[in-house]
mmCIF file of C-alpha atoms in Angstrom:
data_model
loop_
_atom_site.group_PDB
_atom_site.id
_atom_site.type_symbol
_atom_site.label_atom_id
_atom_site.label_comp_id
_atom_site.label_asym_id
_atom_site.label_seq_id
_atom_site.Cartn_x
_atom_site.Cartn_y
_atom_site.Cartn_z
ATOM 1 C CA GLN P 1 13.513 -12.808 6.669
ATOM 2 C CA VAL P 2 11.214 -9.890 6.139
ATOM 3 C CA TYR P 3 7.421 -10.476 7.005
ATOM 4 C CA LEU P 4 4.354 -8.077 6.070
ATOM 5 C CA VAL P 5 0.829 -8.843 7.290
ATOM 6 C CA GLU P 6 -1.895 -6.626 6.106
ATOM 7 C CA SER P 7 -5.289 -6.084 8.123
ATOM 8 C CA GLY P 8 -7.968 -3.873 7.991
ATOM 9 C CA GLY P 9 -9.860 -4.885 4.796
ATOM 10 C CA GLY P 10 -13.848 -5.291 4.700
ATOM 11 C CA SER P 11 -16.855 -4.424 2.908
ATOM 12 C CA VAL P 12 -18.364 -0.859 2.971
ATOM 13 C CA GLU P 13 -20.836 1.200 0.865
ATOM 14 C CA ALA P 14 -19.585 3.994 -1.721
ATOM 15 C CA GLY P 15 -18.448 6.873 0.089
ATOM 16 C CA GLY P 16 -17.352 5.010 3.137
ATOM 17 C CA SER P 17 -13.806 4.527 4.952
ATOM 18 C CA LEU P 18 -11.509 2.083 5.571
ATOM 19 C CA ARG P 19 -7.785 2.135 6.916
ATOM 20 C CA LEU P 20 -5.613 -0.704 6.351
ATOM 21 C CA SER P 21 -2.445 -1.575 8.340
ATOM 22 C CA CYS P 22 0.713 -3.120 7.314
ATOM 23 C CA THR P 23 3.010 -4.628 10.167
ATOM 24 C CA ALA P 24 6.421 -5.151 9.328
ATOM 25 C CA SER P 25 8.800 -7.396 11.064
ATOM 26 C CA GLY P 26 12.580 -8.448 10.433
ATOM 27 C CA TYR P 27 12.715 -4.986 9.015
ATOM 28 C CA THR P 28 16.238 -3.071 9.736
ATOM 29 C CA TYR P 29 16.928 -1.066 6.681
ATOM 30 C CA SER P 30 17.859 2.401 6.522
ATOM 31 C CA SER P 31 16.659 3.161 2.884
ATOM 32 C CA TYR P 32 13.470 1.489 1.791
ATOM 33 C CA SER P 33 10.164 2.054 0.368
ATOM 34 C CA MET P 34 7.170 0.677 1.394
ATOM 35 C CA GLY P 35 3.519 0.989 -0.669
ATOM 36 C CA TRP P 36 0.538 -0.423 -1.161
ATOM 37 C CA PHE P 37 -0.966 -2.475 -4.498
ATOM 38 C CA ARG P 38 -4.252 -3.602 -5.624
ATOM 39 C CA GLN P 39 -5.316 -6.292 -7.847
ATOM 40 C CA ALA P 40 -8.782 -6.693 -9.113
ATOM 41 C CA PRO P 41 -10.183 -9.721 -10.683
ATOM 42 C CA GLY P 42 -9.126 -9.916 -14.218
ATOM 43 C CA LYS P 43 -7.029 -6.921 -13.587
ATOM 44 C CA GLU P 44 -3.381 -6.276 -13.547
ATOM 45 C CA ARG P 45 -1.796 -5.256 -10.084
ATOM 46 C CA GLU P 46 -0.918 -1.670 -9.964
ATOM 47 C CA GLY P 47 0.304 0.747 -7.377
ATOM 48 C CA VAL P 48 -1.858 2.906 -5.134
ATOM 49 C CA ALA P 49 0.278 4.351 -2.940
ATOM 50 C CA ALA P 50 3.932 4.546 -1.764
ATOM 51 C CA MET P 51 6.600 6.478 0.526
ATOM 52 C CA ASP P 52 10.164 6.077 1.288
ATOM 53 C CA SER P 53 12.208 6.244 4.157
ATOM 54 C CA GLU P 54 12.338 9.832 3.618
ATOM 55 C CA GLY P 55 8.441 10.546 3.897
ATOM 56 C CA GLU P 56 8.048 11.161 0.599
ATOM 57 C CA THR P 57 5.004 10.089 -0.840
ATOM 58 C CA ALA P 58 3.556 9.123 -4.218
ATOM 59 C CA TYR P 59 0.100 8.413 -5.360
ATOM 60 C CA ALA P 60 -1.811 6.823 -8.294
ATOM 61 C CA ASP P 61 -4.284 9.722 -9.952
ATOM 62 C CA SER P 62 -7.366 7.509 -9.169
ATOM 63 C CA VAL P 63 -6.633 7.870 -5.577
ATOM 64 C CA LYS P 64 -5.119 11.411 -4.971
ATOM 65 C CA GLY P 65 -7.164 13.265 -2.477
ATOM 66 C CA ARG P 66 -8.837 10.116 -1.304
ATOM 67 C CA PHE P 67 -6.159 8.017 -0.102
ATOM 68 C CA THR P 68 -3.390 8.915 2.538
ATOM 69 C CA ILE P 69 -0.513 6.701 3.090
ATOM 70 C CA SER P 70 1.517 7.193 6.523
ATOM 71 C CA GLN P 71 3.624 4.806 8.679
ATOM 72 C CA ASP P 72 4.541 4.921 12.200
ATOM 73 C CA ASN P 73 8.149 3.690 12.704
ATOM 74 C CA ALA P 74 7.837 2.988 16.248
ATOM 75 C CA LYS P 75 5.261 0.530 15.501
ATOM 76 C CA ASN P 76 6.613 -0.750 12.281
ATOM 77 C CA THR P 77 3.276 -0.191 10.846
ATOM 78 C CA LEU P 78 2.263 1.158 7.571
ATOM 79 C CA TYR P 79 -1.221 2.316 7.234
ATOM 80 C CA LEU P 80 -3.572 3.363 4.197
ATOM 81 C CA GLN P 81 -6.489 5.361 4.831
ATOM 82 C CA MET P 82 -9.019 5.200 2.370
ATOM 83 C CA ASN P 83 -11.683 7.604 2.142
ATOM 84 C CA SER P 84 -14.788 8.285 -0.321
ATOM 85 C CA LEU P 85 -14.357 4.853 -1.348
ATOM 86 C CA LYS P 86 -15.893 3.956 -4.822
ATOM 87 C CA PRO P 87 -16.727 0.498 -6.286
ATOM 88 C CA GLU P 88 -13.873 0.678 -8.539
ATOM 89 C CA ASP P 89 -11.792 0.673 -5.409
ATOM 90 C CA THR P 90 -12.866 -3.148 -4.840
ATOM 91 C CA ALA P 91 -9.699 -5.168 -4.966
ATOM 92 C CA MET P 92 -7.243 -7.130 -3.035
ATOM 93 C CA TYR P 93 -4.764 -4.781 -1.440
ATOM 94 C CA TYR P 94 -1.387 -5.648 -0.954
ATOM 95 C CA CYS P 95 1.534 -4.437 1.067
ATOM 96 C CA ALA P 96 4.921 -4.481 -0.208
ATOM 97 C CA ALA P 97 8.545 -3.361 0.459
ATOM 98 C CA ALA P 98 11.693 -2.491 -1.436
ATOM 99 C CA HIS P 99 15.178 -2.185 0.102
ATOM 100 C CA PRO P 100 16.970 -0.024 -1.042
ATOM 101 C CA ALA P 101 14.483 2.079 -2.180
ATOM 102 C CA PRO P 102 14.908 1.909 -6.058
ATOM 103 C CA LEU P 103 15.132 5.601 -7.619
ATOM 104 C CA THR P 104 12.084 4.867 -9.325
ATOM 105 C CA TRP P 105 10.094 3.846 -6.326
ATOM 106 C CA TYR P 106 7.449 6.320 -6.907
ATOM 107 C CA LEU P 107 6.261 4.821 -10.004
ATOM 108 C CA MET P 108 5.134 1.822 -8.012
ATOM 109 C CA ILE P 109 6.547 -0.735 -10.498
ATOM 110 C CA SER P 110 5.512 -4.080 -8.596
ATOM 111 C CA VAL P 111 8.780 -6.087 -9.740
ATOM 112 C CA ASP P 112 10.871 -3.443 -7.832
ATOM 113 C CA PHE P 113 9.461 -4.473 -4.789
ATOM 114 C CA GLY P 114 10.346 -7.798 -3.368
ATOM 115 C CA ASP P 115 8.789 -8.478 -0.108
ATOM 116 C CA TRP P 116 4.820 -8.810 -0.361
ATOM 117 C CA GLY P 117 2.107 -9.436 2.131
ATOM 118 C CA GLN P 118 -0.519 -11.819 1.835
ATOM 119 C CA GLY P 119 -3.148 -9.329 0.786
ATOM 120 C CA THR P 120 -6.598 -8.011 2.441
ATOM 121 C CA GLN P 121 -9.748 -7.853 0.481
ATOM 122 C CA VAL P 122 -11.456 -4.544 0.144
ATOM 123 C CA THR P 123 -15.162 -4.541 -1.298
ATOM 124 C CA VAL P 124 -17.358 -1.500 -1.825
ATOM 125 C CA SER P 125 -20.609 -1.743 -3.060
ATOM 126 C CA SER P 126 -22.860 1.020 -5.019
#
């Protein structure tokens, strides 16, 4: 059983920064992809950033240059550093994992990811 627990959300003003963390337990797969998704009220869930077990990364165009995904394998933790936050970044952010990593993991299609955390809220005020 894989468990994903997110933390680090909160409320910030536009231009501020937050770092989200996702701690994984029960994860022993050699091939996987992990990613961050978000869902704002009334909108569909969208992929924000993802990476595979080789360290390759992918980002949504809307966050390129502002967000950075990284992982600490020793701590079984995935991070999302979010800088220059905008009000449109306001959403519930979810950590997700797929094993093995699908060939199209970089497209960040939510149905390809089978394990999900409970989410952490990010609110950016103008």
